Short mmCIF file of C-alpha atoms and ligand atoms in Angstrom, two decimals:
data_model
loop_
_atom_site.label_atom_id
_atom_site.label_comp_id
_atom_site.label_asym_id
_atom_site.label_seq_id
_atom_site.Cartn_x
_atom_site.Cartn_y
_atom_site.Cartn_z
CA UNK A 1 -13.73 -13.23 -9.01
CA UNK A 2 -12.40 -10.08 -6.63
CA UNK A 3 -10.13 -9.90 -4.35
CA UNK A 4 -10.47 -7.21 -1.26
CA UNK A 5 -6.38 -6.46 0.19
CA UNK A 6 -6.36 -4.98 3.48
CA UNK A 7 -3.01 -3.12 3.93
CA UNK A 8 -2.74 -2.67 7.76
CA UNK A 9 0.70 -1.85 9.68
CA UNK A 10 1.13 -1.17 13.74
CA UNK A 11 2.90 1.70 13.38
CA UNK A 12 2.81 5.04 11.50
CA UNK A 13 4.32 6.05 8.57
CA UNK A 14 6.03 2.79 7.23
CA UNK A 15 4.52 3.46 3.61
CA UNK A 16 0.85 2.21 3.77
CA UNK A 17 -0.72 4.91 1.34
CA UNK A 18 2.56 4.82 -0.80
CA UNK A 19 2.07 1.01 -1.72
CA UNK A 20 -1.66 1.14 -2.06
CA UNK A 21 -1.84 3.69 -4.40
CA UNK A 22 1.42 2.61 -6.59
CA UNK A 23 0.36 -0.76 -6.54
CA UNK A 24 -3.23 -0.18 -7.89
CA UNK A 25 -1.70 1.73 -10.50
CA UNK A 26 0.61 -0.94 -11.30
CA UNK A 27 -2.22 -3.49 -11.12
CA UNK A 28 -4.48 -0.67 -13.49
CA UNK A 29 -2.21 -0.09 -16.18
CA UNK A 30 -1.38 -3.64 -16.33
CA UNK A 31 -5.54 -4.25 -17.52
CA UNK A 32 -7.07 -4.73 -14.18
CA UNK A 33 -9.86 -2.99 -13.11
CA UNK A 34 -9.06 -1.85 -9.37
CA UNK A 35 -10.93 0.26 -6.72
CA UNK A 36 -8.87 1.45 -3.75
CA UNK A 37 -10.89 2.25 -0.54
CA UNK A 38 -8.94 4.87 1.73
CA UNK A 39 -9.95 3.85 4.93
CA UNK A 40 -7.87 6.54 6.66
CA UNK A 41 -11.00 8.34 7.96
CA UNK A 42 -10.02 12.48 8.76
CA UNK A 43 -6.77 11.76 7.49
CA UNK A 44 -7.34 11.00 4.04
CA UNK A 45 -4.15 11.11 1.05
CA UNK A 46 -5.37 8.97 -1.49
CA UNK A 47 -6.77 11.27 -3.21
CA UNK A 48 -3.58 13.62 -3.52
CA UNK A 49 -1.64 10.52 -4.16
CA UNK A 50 -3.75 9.70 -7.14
CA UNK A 51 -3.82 13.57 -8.29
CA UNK A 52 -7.70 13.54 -7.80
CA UNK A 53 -7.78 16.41 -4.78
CA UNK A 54 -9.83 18.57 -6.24
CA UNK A 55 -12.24 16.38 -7.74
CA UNK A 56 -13.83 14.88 -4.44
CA UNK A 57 -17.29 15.83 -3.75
CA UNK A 58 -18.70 13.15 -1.57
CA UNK A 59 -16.56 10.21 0.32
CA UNK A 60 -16.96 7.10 2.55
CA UNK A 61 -18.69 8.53 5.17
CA UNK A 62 -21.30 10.05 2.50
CA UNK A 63 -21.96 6.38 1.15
CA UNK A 64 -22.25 5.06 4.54
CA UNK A 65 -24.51 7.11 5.91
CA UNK A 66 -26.61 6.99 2.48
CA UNK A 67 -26.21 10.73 1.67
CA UNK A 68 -25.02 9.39 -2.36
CA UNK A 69 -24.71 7.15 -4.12
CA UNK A 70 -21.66 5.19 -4.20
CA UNK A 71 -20.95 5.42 -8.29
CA UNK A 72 -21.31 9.63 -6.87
CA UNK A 73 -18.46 9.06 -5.04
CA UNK A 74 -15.91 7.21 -6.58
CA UNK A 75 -13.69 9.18 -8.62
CA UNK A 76 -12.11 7.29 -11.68
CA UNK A 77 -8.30 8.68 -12.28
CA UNK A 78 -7.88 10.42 -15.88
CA UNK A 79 -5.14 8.50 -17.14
CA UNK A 80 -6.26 5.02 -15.61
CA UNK A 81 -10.01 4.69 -16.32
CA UNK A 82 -9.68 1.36 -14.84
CA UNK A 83 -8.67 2.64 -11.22
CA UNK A 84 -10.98 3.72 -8.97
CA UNK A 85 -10.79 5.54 -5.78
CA UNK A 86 -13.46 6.07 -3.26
CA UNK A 87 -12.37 8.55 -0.92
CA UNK A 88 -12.10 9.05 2.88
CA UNK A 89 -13.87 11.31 4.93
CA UNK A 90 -11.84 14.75 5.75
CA UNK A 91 -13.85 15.88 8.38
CA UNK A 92 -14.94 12.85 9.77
CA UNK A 93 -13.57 10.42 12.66
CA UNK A 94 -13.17 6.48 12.39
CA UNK A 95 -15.59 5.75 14.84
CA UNK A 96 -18.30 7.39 12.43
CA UNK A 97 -18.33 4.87 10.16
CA UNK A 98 -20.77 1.84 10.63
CA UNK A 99 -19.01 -1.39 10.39
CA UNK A 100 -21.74 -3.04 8.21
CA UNK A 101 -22.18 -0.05 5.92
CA UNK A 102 -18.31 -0.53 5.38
CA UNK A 103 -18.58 -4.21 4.57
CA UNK A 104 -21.75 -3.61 2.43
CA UNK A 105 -19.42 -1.08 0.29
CA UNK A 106 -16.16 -3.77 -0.04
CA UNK A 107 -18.64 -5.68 -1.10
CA UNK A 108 -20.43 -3.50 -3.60
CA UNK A 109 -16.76 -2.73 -4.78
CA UNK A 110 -15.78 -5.82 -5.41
CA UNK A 111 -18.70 -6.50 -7.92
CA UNK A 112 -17.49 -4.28 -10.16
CA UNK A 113 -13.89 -4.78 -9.44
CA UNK A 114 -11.11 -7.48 -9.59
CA UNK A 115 -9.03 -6.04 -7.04
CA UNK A 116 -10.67 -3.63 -3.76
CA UNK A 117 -7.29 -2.24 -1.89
CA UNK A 118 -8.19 -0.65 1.18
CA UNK A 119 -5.55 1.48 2.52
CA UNK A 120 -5.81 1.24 6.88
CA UNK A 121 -5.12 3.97 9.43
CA UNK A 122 -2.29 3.34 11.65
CA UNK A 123 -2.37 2.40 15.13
CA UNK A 124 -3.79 -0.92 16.56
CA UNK A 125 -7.19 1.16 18.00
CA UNK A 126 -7.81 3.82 15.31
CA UNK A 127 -6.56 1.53 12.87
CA UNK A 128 -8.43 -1.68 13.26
CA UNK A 129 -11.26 -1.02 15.34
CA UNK A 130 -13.56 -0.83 12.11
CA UNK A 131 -12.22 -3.40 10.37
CA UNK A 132 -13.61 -6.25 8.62
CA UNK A 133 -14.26 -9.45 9.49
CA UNK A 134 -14.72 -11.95 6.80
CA UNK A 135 -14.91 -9.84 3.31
CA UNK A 136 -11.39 -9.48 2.83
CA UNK A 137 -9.31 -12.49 1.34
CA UNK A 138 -5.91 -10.64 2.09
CA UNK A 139 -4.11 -9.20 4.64
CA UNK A 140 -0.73 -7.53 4.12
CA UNK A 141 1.17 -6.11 6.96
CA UNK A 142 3.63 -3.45 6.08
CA UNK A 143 6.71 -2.88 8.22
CA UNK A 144 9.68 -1.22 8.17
CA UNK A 145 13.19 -3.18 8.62
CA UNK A 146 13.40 -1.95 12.81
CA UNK A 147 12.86 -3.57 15.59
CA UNK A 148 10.32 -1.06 17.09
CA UNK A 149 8.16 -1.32 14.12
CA UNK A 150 8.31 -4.85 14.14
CA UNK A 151 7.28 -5.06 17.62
CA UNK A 152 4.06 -2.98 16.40
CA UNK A 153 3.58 -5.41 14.19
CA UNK A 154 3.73 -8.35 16.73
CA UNK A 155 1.09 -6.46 18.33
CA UNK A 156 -1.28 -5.69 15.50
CA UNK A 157 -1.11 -9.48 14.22
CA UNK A 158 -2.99 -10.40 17.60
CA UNK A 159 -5.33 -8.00 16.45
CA UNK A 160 -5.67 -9.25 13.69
CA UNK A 161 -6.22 -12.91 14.48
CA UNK A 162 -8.32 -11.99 17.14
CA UNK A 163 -10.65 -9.84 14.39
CA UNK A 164 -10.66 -13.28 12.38
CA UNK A 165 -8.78 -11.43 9.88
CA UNK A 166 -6.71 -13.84 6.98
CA UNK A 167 -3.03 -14.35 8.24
CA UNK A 168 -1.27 -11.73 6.85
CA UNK A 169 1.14 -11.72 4.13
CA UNK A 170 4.50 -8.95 4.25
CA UNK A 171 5.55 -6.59 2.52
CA UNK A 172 9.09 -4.68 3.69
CA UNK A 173 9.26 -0.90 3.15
CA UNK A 174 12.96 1.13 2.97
CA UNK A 175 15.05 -1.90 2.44
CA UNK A 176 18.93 -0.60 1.72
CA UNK A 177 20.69 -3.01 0.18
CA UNK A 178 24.17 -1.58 1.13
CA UNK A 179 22.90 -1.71 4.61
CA UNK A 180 21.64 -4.85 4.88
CA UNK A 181 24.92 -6.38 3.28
CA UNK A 182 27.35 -5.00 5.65
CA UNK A 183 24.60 -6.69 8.57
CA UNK A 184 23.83 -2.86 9.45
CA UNK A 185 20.02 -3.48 8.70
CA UNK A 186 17.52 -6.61 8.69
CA UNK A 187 17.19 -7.91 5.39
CA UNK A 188 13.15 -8.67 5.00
CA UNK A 189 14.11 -12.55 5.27
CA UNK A 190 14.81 -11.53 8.64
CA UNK A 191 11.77 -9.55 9.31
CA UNK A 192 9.59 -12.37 7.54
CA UNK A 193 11.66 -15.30 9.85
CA UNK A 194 10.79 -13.06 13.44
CA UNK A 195 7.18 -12.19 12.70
CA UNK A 196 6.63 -16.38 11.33
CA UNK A 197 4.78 -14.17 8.11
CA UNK A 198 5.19 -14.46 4.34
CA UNK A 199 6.76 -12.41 1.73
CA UNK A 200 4.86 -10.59 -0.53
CA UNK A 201 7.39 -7.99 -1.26
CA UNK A 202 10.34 -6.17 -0.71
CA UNK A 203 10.56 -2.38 -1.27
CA UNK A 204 13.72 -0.42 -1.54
CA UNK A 205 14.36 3.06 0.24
CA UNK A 206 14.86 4.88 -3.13
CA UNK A 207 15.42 8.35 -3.41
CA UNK A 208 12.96 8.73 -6.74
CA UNK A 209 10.14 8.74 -4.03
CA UNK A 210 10.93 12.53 -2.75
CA UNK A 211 11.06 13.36 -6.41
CA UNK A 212 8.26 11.73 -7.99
CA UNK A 213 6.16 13.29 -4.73
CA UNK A 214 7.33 16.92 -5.73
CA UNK A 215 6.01 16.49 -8.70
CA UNK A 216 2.60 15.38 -7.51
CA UNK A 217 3.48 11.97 -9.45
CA UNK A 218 3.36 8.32 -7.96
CA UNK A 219 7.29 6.48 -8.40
CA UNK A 220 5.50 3.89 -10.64
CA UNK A 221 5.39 6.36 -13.09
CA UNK A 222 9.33 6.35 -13.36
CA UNK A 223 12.15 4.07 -14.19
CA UNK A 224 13.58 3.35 -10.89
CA UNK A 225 14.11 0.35 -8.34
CA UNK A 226 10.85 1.11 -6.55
CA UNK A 227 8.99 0.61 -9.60
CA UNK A 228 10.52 -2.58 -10.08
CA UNK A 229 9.50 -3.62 -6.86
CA UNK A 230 6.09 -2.87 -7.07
CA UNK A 231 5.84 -4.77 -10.69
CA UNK A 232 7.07 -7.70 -8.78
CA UNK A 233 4.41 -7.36 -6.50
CA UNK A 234 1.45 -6.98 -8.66
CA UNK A 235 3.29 -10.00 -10.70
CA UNK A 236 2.31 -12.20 -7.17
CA UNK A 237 -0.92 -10.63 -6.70
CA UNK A 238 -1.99 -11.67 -9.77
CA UNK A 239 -0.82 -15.12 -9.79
CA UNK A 240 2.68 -15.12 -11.11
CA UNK A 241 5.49 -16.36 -9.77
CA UNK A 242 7.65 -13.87 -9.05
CA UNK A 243 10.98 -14.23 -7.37
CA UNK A 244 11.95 -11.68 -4.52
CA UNK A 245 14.27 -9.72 -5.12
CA UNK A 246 16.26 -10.47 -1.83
CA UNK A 247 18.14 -7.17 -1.36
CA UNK A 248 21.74 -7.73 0.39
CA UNK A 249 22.27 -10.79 -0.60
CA UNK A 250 25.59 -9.37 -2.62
CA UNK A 251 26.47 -5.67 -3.23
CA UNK A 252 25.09 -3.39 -5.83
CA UNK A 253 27.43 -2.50 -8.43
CA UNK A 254 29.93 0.26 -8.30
CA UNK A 255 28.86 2.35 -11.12
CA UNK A 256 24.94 1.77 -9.62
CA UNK A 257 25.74 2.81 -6.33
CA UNK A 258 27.88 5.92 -7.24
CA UNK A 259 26.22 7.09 -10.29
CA UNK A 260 22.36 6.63 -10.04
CA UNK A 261 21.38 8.57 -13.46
CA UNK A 262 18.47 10.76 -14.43
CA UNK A 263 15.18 9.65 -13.50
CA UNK A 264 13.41 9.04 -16.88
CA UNK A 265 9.55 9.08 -16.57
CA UNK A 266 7.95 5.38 -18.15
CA UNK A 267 6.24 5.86 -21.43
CA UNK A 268 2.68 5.20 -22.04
N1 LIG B 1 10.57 2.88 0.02
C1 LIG B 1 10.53 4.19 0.31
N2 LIG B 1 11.60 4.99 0.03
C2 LIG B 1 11.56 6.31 0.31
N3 LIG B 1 10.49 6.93 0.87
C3 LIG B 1 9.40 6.18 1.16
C4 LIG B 1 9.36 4.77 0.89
N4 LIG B 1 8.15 4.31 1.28
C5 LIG B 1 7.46 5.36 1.76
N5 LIG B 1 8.20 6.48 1.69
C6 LIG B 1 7.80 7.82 2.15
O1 LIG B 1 7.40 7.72 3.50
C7 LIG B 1 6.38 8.67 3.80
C8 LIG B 1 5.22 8.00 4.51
O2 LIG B 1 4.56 7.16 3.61
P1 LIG B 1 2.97 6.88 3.72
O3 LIG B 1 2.22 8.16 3.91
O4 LIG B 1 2.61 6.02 2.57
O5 LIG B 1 2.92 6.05 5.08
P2 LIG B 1 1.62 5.51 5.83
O6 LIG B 1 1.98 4.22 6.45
O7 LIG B 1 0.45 5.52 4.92
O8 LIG B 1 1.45 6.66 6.94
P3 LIG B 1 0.20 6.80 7.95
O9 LIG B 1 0.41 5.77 8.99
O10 LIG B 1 0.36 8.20 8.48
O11 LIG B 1 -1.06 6.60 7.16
C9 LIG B 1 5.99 9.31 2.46
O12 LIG B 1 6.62 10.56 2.37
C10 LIG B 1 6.58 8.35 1.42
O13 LIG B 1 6.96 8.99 0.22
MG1 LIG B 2 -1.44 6.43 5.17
#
């Protein structure tokens, strides 16, 4: 049984990519075998996320249009044999793809794969406009905790019903907890309450993101509160019953706020 996420957001830049790729490696090295599809035709990061850049040879568009194969294409990542990545076009625009072709490969994906995480462009148009219309069980709409993002989002979910797409589920991206205590930010409850969707996670701003990304590294591979955030996500993904973290519902603790410590990479 596979399950094909479709992480979607209106507007740019809210942390898409970030959560796709951190939480198929979460999902990977917890024993699941996961493909992620980056969607993000011409603008493709996947790849670099998952340190595979200079192993691409052929990509989406090269499946689709039947110039390989698509076990030629997918690239498996050296340290996670179970995770899978095909990659997007560089060169390429969205409106090259064939819509079928793309639901033939989810498809083929999820054969071989418990989880298929496709990773969207942004924007309403370029975003959805080849999306899928009945071979993903999820939908997850990221957003960040402002009101002009969550008006994008208001405006992608009539997209989305409209493409027949599952309600989607939330996740909330560059939550400060500080922030949202002293009522200077929404906390995701908020976010979740105004756009009538589901939590499926809440995801601190945290500083170990800039560092991990400097060192061509994902933040799941370090001891920090992103990392916990994304376990708790997987943990729901996968069935458990996780409870949300709720950030601001009381203050972090002194020495935690003032003294954050050295970021110590997780051991294999
Ligand atoms: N919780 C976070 N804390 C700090 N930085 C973050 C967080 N989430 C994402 N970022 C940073 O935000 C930037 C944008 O993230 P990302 O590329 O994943 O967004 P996206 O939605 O995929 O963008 P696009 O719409 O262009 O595809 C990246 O530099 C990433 O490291
Ligand atoms: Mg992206």
């Amino acid at each position: 049984m596979s399950t094909a996420y479709l992480f979607a957001s209106g507007k740019g830049g809210v942390g898409k990519s970030t959560v796709t790729a951190n939480l198929a490696a979460v999902l990977a090295r917890a024993g699941h075998s996961v493909a992620v599809l980056d969607a993000d035709i011409g603008l493709r990061c996947l790849d670099a996320m998952l340190g595979l850049e200079n192993m691409v040879v052929y990509d989406l568009i090269d499946v689709a249009k039947g110039d390989c194969l698509l076990s030629q294409a997918l690239l498996s990542v050296p340290d996670l044999p179970s995770l899978h990545l095909l990659p997007a076009a560089q060169f390429a625009r969205s409106k090259d793809l064939d819509v079928k072709k793309l639901r033939l490969i989810v498809n083929l994906l999820k054969k071989e794969h418990e989880f298929v995480l496709i990773d969207c462009p942004a924007g309403l148009e370029r975003g959805l406009r080849g999306v899928l219309h009945s071979d993903v069980e999820e939908t997850v709409l990221i957003v960040t905790p402002d009101d002009i993002c969550i008006r994008d989002a208001e405006r992608t979910l009539g997209l989305i019903s409209d493409k027949q797409l599952p309600r989607p589920r939330l996740i909330v991206n560059r939550l400060n907890n500080d922030l949202i205590f002293s009522r200077e930010m929404y906390s995701a409850k908020t976010v979740s309450e105004v756009l009538d969707l589901p939590l499926l996670g809440e995801i601190p701003e945290d500083p170990a993101f800039c560092i991990a990304q400097l060192r061509h590294r994902l933040v799941t591979d370090y001891h920090c509160d992103a990392r916990e955030a994304f376990l708790r996500i997987a943990g729901r993904m996968t069935g458990k019953d996780t409870p949300l973290p709720a950030y601001g519902e009381s203050r972090a603790p002194f020495f935690r706020r003032h003294f954050p410590g050295k970021l110590r990479e997780v051991s294999r």
